[in-house]
Amino acid sequence: MGGADSAVSVDSTDIYLECAWFAPEVISGRGRRLGIQTDASYRFERGVDPRGQHRAMQRATALLLEIAGGEPGPVDETSSRRTSAGGAERGPAAPASATAAGY
């Protein structure tokens, strides 16, 4: 995702990885209503293991270090949950994303 300004090149020194999990009840049907259907929305609507992003981040980090070298940066875990008004509220929900930076 992204474009020429955010692409990785031979001159890149920092890479930011992101992986996410979305609750099926939050995204169910939204892609169809908006006319945007993706492989990701298809999978998340049907339920994906919410612990998978941690394994994915570990594997992607290991591959990146093996192939390109470098040092892993910090992992920033965030979560949010929907309020009854539809807004996002920070709180003790299942992790929605885990990111690592500084490779």
Short mmCIF file of N, CA and C in Angstrom, two decimals:
data_model
loop_
_atom_site.label_atom_id
_atom_site.label_comp_id
_atom_site.label_asym_id
_atom_site.label_seq_id
_atom_site.Cartn_x
_atom_site.Cartn_y
_atom_site.Cartn_z
N MET A 1 0.85 -1.17 0.00
CA MET A 1 0.00 0.00 0.00
C MET A 1 0.89 1.23 0.00
N GLY A 2 0.36 2.28 -0.45
CA GLY A 2 1.13 3.50 -0.51
C GLY A 2 1.55 3.80 -1.93
N GLY A 3 2.47 4.70 -2.07
CA GLY A 3 2.92 5.12 -3.39
C GLY A 3 4.41 5.29 -3.43
N ALA A 4 4.87 5.95 -4.46
CA ALA A 4 6.31 6.14 -4.67
C ALA A 4 6.99 6.84 -3.49
N ASP A 5 6.29 7.76 -2.85
CA ASP A 5 6.88 8.50 -1.73
C ASP A 5 7.05 7.66 -0.48
N SER A 6 6.30 6.57 -0.37
CA SER A 6 6.38 5.74 0.84
C SER A 6 6.91 4.34 0.56
N ALA A 7 7.36 4.08 -0.65
CA ALA A 7 7.86 2.76 -1.02
C ALA A 7 9.23 2.49 -0.41
N VAL A 8 9.53 1.22 -0.20
CA VAL A 8 10.85 0.81 0.27
C VAL A 8 11.79 0.75 -0.92
N SER A 9 12.99 1.28 -0.76
CA SER A 9 13.99 1.26 -1.83
C SER A 9 15.34 0.88 -1.24
N VAL A 10 16.35 0.82 -2.07
CA VAL A 10 17.70 0.50 -1.58
C VAL A 10 18.22 1.57 -0.64
N ASP A 11 17.63 2.76 -0.67
CA ASP A 11 18.06 3.85 0.20
C ASP A 11 17.29 3.90 1.52
N SER A 12 16.30 3.03 1.70
CA SER A 12 15.49 3.04 2.92
C SER A 12 16.34 2.67 4.14
N THR A 13 16.13 3.39 5.22
CA THR A 13 16.83 3.08 6.47
C THR A 13 15.87 2.69 7.59
N ASP A 14 14.62 3.07 7.49
CA ASP A 14 13.61 2.74 8.48
C ASP A 14 12.39 2.16 7.78
N ILE A 15 11.88 1.07 8.33
CA ILE A 15 10.67 0.44 7.79
C ILE A 15 9.69 0.27 8.94
N TYR A 16 8.46 0.67 8.70
CA TYR A 16 7.40 0.59 9.69
C TYR A 16 6.43 -0.51 9.27
N LEU A 17 6.28 -1.52 10.11
CA LEU A 17 5.37 -2.62 9.82
C LEU A 17 4.09 -2.45 10.62
N GLU A 18 2.98 -2.83 10.03
CA GLU A 18 1.71 -2.79 10.76
C GLU A 18 0.91 -4.04 10.43
N CYS A 19 0.29 -4.58 11.44
CA CYS A 19 -0.66 -5.67 11.22
C CYS A 19 -1.84 -5.41 12.14
N ALA A 20 -3.01 -5.85 11.73
CA ALA A 20 -4.22 -5.48 12.47
C ALA A 20 -5.21 -6.64 12.54
N TRP A 21 -6.12 -6.50 13.48
CA TRP A 21 -7.25 -7.41 13.64
C TRP A 21 -8.49 -6.55 13.79
N PHE A 22 -9.57 -6.95 13.13
CA PHE A 22 -10.82 -6.22 13.20
C PHE A 22 -11.93 -7.17 13.65
N ALA A 23 -12.74 -6.73 14.58
CA ALA A 23 -13.85 -7.54 15.08
C ALA A 23 -14.89 -7.72 13.98
N PRO A 24 -15.32 -8.96 13.73
CA PRO A 24 -16.30 -9.20 12.66
C PRO A 24 -17.57 -8.38 12.81
N GLU A 25 -18.07 -8.21 14.03
CA GLU A 25 -19.31 -7.47 14.21
C GLU A 25 -19.17 -5.99 13.90
N VAL A 26 -17.94 -5.48 13.90
CA VAL A 26 -17.71 -4.07 13.61
C VAL A 26 -17.65 -3.82 12.10
N ILE A 27 -17.06 -4.74 11.34
CA ILE A 27 -16.89 -4.49 9.91
C ILE A 27 -17.87 -5.25 9.03
N SER A 28 -18.64 -6.13 9.60
CA SER A 28 -19.56 -6.95 8.82
C SER A 28 -20.49 -6.10 7.96
N GLY A 29 -20.44 -6.33 6.67
CA GLY A 29 -21.31 -5.65 5.72
C GLY A 29 -20.90 -4.24 5.33
N ARG A 30 -19.95 -3.66 6.00
CA ARG A 30 -19.57 -2.27 5.69
C ARG A 30 -18.93 -2.14 4.32
N GLY A 31 -18.10 -3.12 3.95
CA GLY A 31 -17.48 -3.07 2.63
C GLY A 31 -18.51 -3.08 1.52
N ARG A 32 -19.52 -3.91 1.66
CA ARG A 32 -20.59 -3.96 0.66
C ARG A 32 -21.36 -2.64 0.61
N ARG A 33 -21.67 -2.10 1.79
CA ARG A 33 -22.41 -0.83 1.82
C ARG A 33 -21.62 0.30 1.19
N LEU A 34 -20.31 0.26 1.35
CA LEU A 34 -19.45 1.32 0.79
C LEU A 34 -19.00 1.01 -0.63
N GLY A 35 -19.29 -0.20 -1.09
CA GLY A 35 -18.85 -0.59 -2.43
C GLY A 35 -17.38 -0.90 -2.50
N ILE A 36 -16.79 -1.25 -1.37
CA ILE A 36 -15.36 -1.58 -1.31
C ILE A 36 -15.22 -2.96 -0.68
N GLN A 37 -14.96 -3.95 -1.49
CA GLN A 37 -14.78 -5.29 -0.96
C GLN A 37 -13.33 -5.72 -1.22
N THR A 38 -12.68 -6.17 -0.17
CA THR A 38 -11.29 -6.61 -0.28
C THR A 38 -11.15 -8.01 0.29
N ASP A 39 -10.02 -8.65 0.00
CA ASP A 39 -9.74 -9.95 0.60
C ASP A 39 -9.74 -9.85 2.12
N ALA A 40 -9.19 -8.77 2.63
CA ALA A 40 -9.11 -8.58 4.09
C ALA A 40 -10.50 -8.46 4.70
N SER A 41 -11.37 -7.66 4.10
CA SER A 41 -12.71 -7.52 4.68
C SER A 41 -13.46 -8.85 4.63
N TYR A 42 -13.27 -9.60 3.56
CA TYR A 42 -13.91 -10.92 3.44
C TYR A 42 -13.48 -11.83 4.59
N ARG A 43 -12.17 -11.86 4.87
CA ARG A 43 -11.66 -12.71 5.95
C ARG A 43 -12.11 -12.22 7.33
N PHE A 44 -11.98 -10.94 7.59
CA PHE A 44 -12.32 -10.42 8.92
C PHE A 44 -13.82 -10.53 9.21
N GLU A 45 -14.67 -10.39 8.20
CA GLU A 45 -16.11 -10.55 8.41
C GLU A 45 -16.45 -11.95 8.89
N ARG A 46 -15.63 -12.92 8.52
CA ARG A 46 -15.90 -14.32 8.85
C ARG A 46 -15.15 -14.78 10.10
N GLY A 47 -14.36 -13.92 10.67
CA GLY A 47 -13.66 -14.24 11.90
C GLY A 47 -12.23 -14.70 11.66
N VAL A 48 -11.31 -14.02 12.27
CA VAL A 48 -9.88 -14.32 12.20
C VAL A 48 -9.36 -14.35 13.63
N ASP A 49 -8.45 -15.25 13.92
CA ASP A 49 -7.88 -15.37 15.26
C ASP A 49 -7.27 -14.03 15.68
N PRO A 50 -7.77 -13.39 16.73
CA PRO A 50 -7.25 -12.09 17.13
C PRO A 50 -5.81 -12.12 17.62
N ARG A 51 -5.27 -13.29 17.89
CA ARG A 51 -3.87 -13.39 18.32
C ARG A 51 -2.92 -13.50 17.14
N GLY A 52 -3.45 -13.61 15.94
CA GLY A 52 -2.63 -13.82 14.74
C GLY A 52 -1.69 -12.69 14.41
N GLN A 53 -2.06 -11.46 14.74
CA GLN A 53 -1.18 -10.35 14.37
C GLN A 53 0.15 -10.41 15.09
N HIS A 54 0.19 -10.98 16.27
CA HIS A 54 1.47 -11.10 16.99
C HIS A 54 2.39 -12.08 16.28
N ARG A 55 1.85 -13.21 15.88
CA ARG A 55 2.67 -14.19 15.14
C ARG A 55 3.11 -13.62 13.80
N ALA A 56 2.21 -12.91 13.13
CA ALA A 56 2.55 -12.31 11.84
C ALA A 56 3.66 -11.27 11.99
N MET A 57 3.58 -10.45 13.03
CA MET A 57 4.60 -9.42 13.24
C MET A 57 5.95 -10.06 13.56
N GLN A 58 5.95 -11.10 14.38
CA GLN A 58 7.19 -11.79 14.70
C GLN A 58 7.82 -12.40 13.46
N ARG A 59 7.00 -13.04 12.63
CA ARG A 59 7.52 -13.68 11.42
C ARG A 59 8.03 -12.65 10.43
N ALA A 60 7.27 -11.58 10.19
CA ALA A 60 7.70 -10.54 9.26
C ALA A 60 8.99 -9.89 9.74
N THR A 61 9.10 -9.65 11.03
CA THR A 61 10.31 -9.06 11.60
C THR A 61 11.50 -9.99 11.40
N ALA A 62 11.31 -11.27 11.69
CA ALA A 62 12.40 -12.24 11.54
C ALA A 62 12.87 -12.31 10.08
N LEU A 63 11.93 -12.33 9.14
CA LEU A 63 12.31 -12.37 7.72
C LEU A 63 13.03 -11.11 7.29
N LEU A 64 12.54 -9.97 7.73
CA LEU A 64 13.18 -8.71 7.37
C LEU A 64 14.61 -8.64 7.90
N LEU A 65 14.80 -9.04 9.15
CA LEU A 65 16.14 -9.04 9.73
C LEU A 65 17.06 -10.04 9.04
N GLU A 66 16.51 -11.20 8.69
CA GLU A 66 17.30 -12.22 8.00
C GLU A 66 17.74 -11.76 6.61
N ILE A 67 16.85 -11.10 5.90
CA ILE A 67 17.13 -10.70 4.52
C ILE A 67 17.91 -9.39 4.45
N ALA A 68 17.52 -8.40 5.25
CA ALA A 68 18.11 -7.07 5.12
C ALA A 68 19.00 -6.67 6.28
N GLY A 69 18.93 -7.40 7.39
CA GLY A 69 19.70 -7.02 8.56
C GLY A 69 19.04 -5.87 9.29
N GLY A 70 19.74 -5.30 10.23
CA GLY A 70 19.21 -4.17 10.98
C GLY A 70 18.86 -4.54 12.39
N GLU A 71 18.19 -3.64 13.05
CA GLU A 71 17.78 -3.81 14.44
C GLU A 71 16.29 -3.58 14.54
N PRO A 72 15.59 -4.44 15.27
CA PRO A 72 14.14 -4.21 15.43
C PRO A 72 13.90 -3.03 16.37
N GLY A 73 12.86 -2.31 16.07
CA GLY A 73 12.48 -1.19 16.92
C GLY A 73 11.41 -1.60 17.91
N PRO A 74 10.82 -0.64 18.57
CA PRO A 74 9.79 -0.94 19.58
C PRO A 74 8.50 -1.42 18.92
N VAL A 75 7.74 -2.17 19.69
CA VAL A 75 6.40 -2.59 19.26
C VAL A 75 5.39 -1.71 19.98
N ASP A 76 4.49 -1.14 19.22
CA ASP A 76 3.46 -0.27 19.76
C ASP A 76 2.12 -0.96 19.56
N GLU A 77 1.50 -1.40 20.64
CA GLU A 77 0.20 -2.06 20.54
C GLU A 77 -0.89 -1.08 20.94
N THR A 78 -1.90 -0.99 20.11
CA THR A 78 -3.04 -0.13 20.40
C THR A 78 -4.32 -0.94 20.27
N SER A 79 -5.33 -0.49 20.95
CA SER A 79 -6.64 -1.12 20.81
C SER A 79 -7.70 -0.04 20.90
N SER A 80 -8.83 -0.33 20.33
CA SER A 80 -9.96 0.58 20.44
C SER A 80 -11.22 -0.25 20.40
N ARG A 81 -12.28 0.31 20.91
CA ARG A 81 -13.59 -0.34 20.86
C ARG A 81 -14.61 0.71 20.48
N ARG A 82 -15.67 0.27 19.89
CA ARG A 82 -16.72 1.19 19.47
C ARG A 82 -17.62 1.54 20.64
N THR A 83 -18.00 2.78 20.70
CA THR A 83 -18.97 3.20 21.71
C THR A 83 -20.36 3.08 21.11
N SER A 84 -21.38 3.22 21.92
CA SER A 84 -22.74 3.14 21.41
C SER A 84 -23.04 4.25 20.41
N ALA A 85 -22.30 5.35 20.50
CA ALA A 85 -22.49 6.46 19.56
C ALA A 85 -21.73 6.24 18.26
N GLY A 86 -20.97 5.13 18.18
CA GLY A 86 -20.26 4.82 16.95
C GLY A 86 -18.84 5.33 16.89
N GLY A 87 -18.41 6.09 17.87
CA GLY A 87 -17.05 6.60 17.87
C GLY A 87 -16.09 5.59 18.47
N ALA A 88 -14.82 5.78 18.24
CA ALA A 88 -13.81 4.89 18.81
C ALA A 88 -13.41 5.40 20.17
N GLU A 89 -13.23 4.49 21.09
CA GLU A 89 -12.83 4.84 22.44
C GLU A 89 -11.67 3.94 22.83
N ARG A 90 -10.63 4.52 23.37
CA ARG A 90 -9.50 3.70 23.82
C ARG A 90 -9.95 2.90 25.02
N GLY A 91 -9.55 1.65 25.08
CA GLY A 91 -9.96 0.85 26.21
C GLY A 91 -9.43 -0.56 26.14
N PRO A 92 -9.80 -1.36 27.09
CA PRO A 92 -9.27 -2.72 27.19
C PRO A 92 -9.97 -3.70 26.26
N ALA A 93 -9.84 -3.48 24.98
CA ALA A 93 -10.40 -4.39 23.98
C ALA A 93 -9.29 -5.30 23.46
N ALA A 94 -9.63 -6.23 22.64
CA ALA A 94 -8.61 -7.09 22.02
C ALA A 94 -7.69 -6.19 21.19
N PRO A 95 -6.40 -6.50 21.16
CA PRO A 95 -5.49 -5.66 20.38
C PRO A 95 -5.96 -5.51 18.94
N ALA A 96 -6.02 -4.28 18.47
CA ALA A 96 -6.47 -4.03 17.11
C ALA A 96 -5.28 -3.96 16.16
N SER A 97 -4.14 -3.57 16.64
CA SER A 97 -2.97 -3.55 15.77
C SER A 97 -1.70 -3.59 16.60
N ALA A 98 -0.68 -4.08 15.97
CA ALA A 98 0.65 -4.09 16.57
C ALA A 98 1.59 -3.56 15.51
N THR A 99 2.43 -2.63 15.87
CA THR A 99 3.34 -2.05 14.90
C THR A 99 4.76 -2.10 15.44
N ALA A 100 5.70 -2.19 14.54
CA ALA A 100 7.11 -2.16 14.90
C ALA A 100 7.82 -1.21 13.96
N ALA A 101 8.69 -0.41 14.48
CA ALA A 101 9.38 0.58 13.65
C ALA A 101 10.87 0.56 13.93
N GLY A 102 11.62 1.18 13.05
CA GLY A 102 13.03 1.40 13.30
C GLY A 102 13.96 0.32 12.79
N TYR A 103 13.59 -0.40 11.76
CA TYR A 103 14.47 -1.44 11.21
C TYR A 103 15.53 -0.83 10.37
#
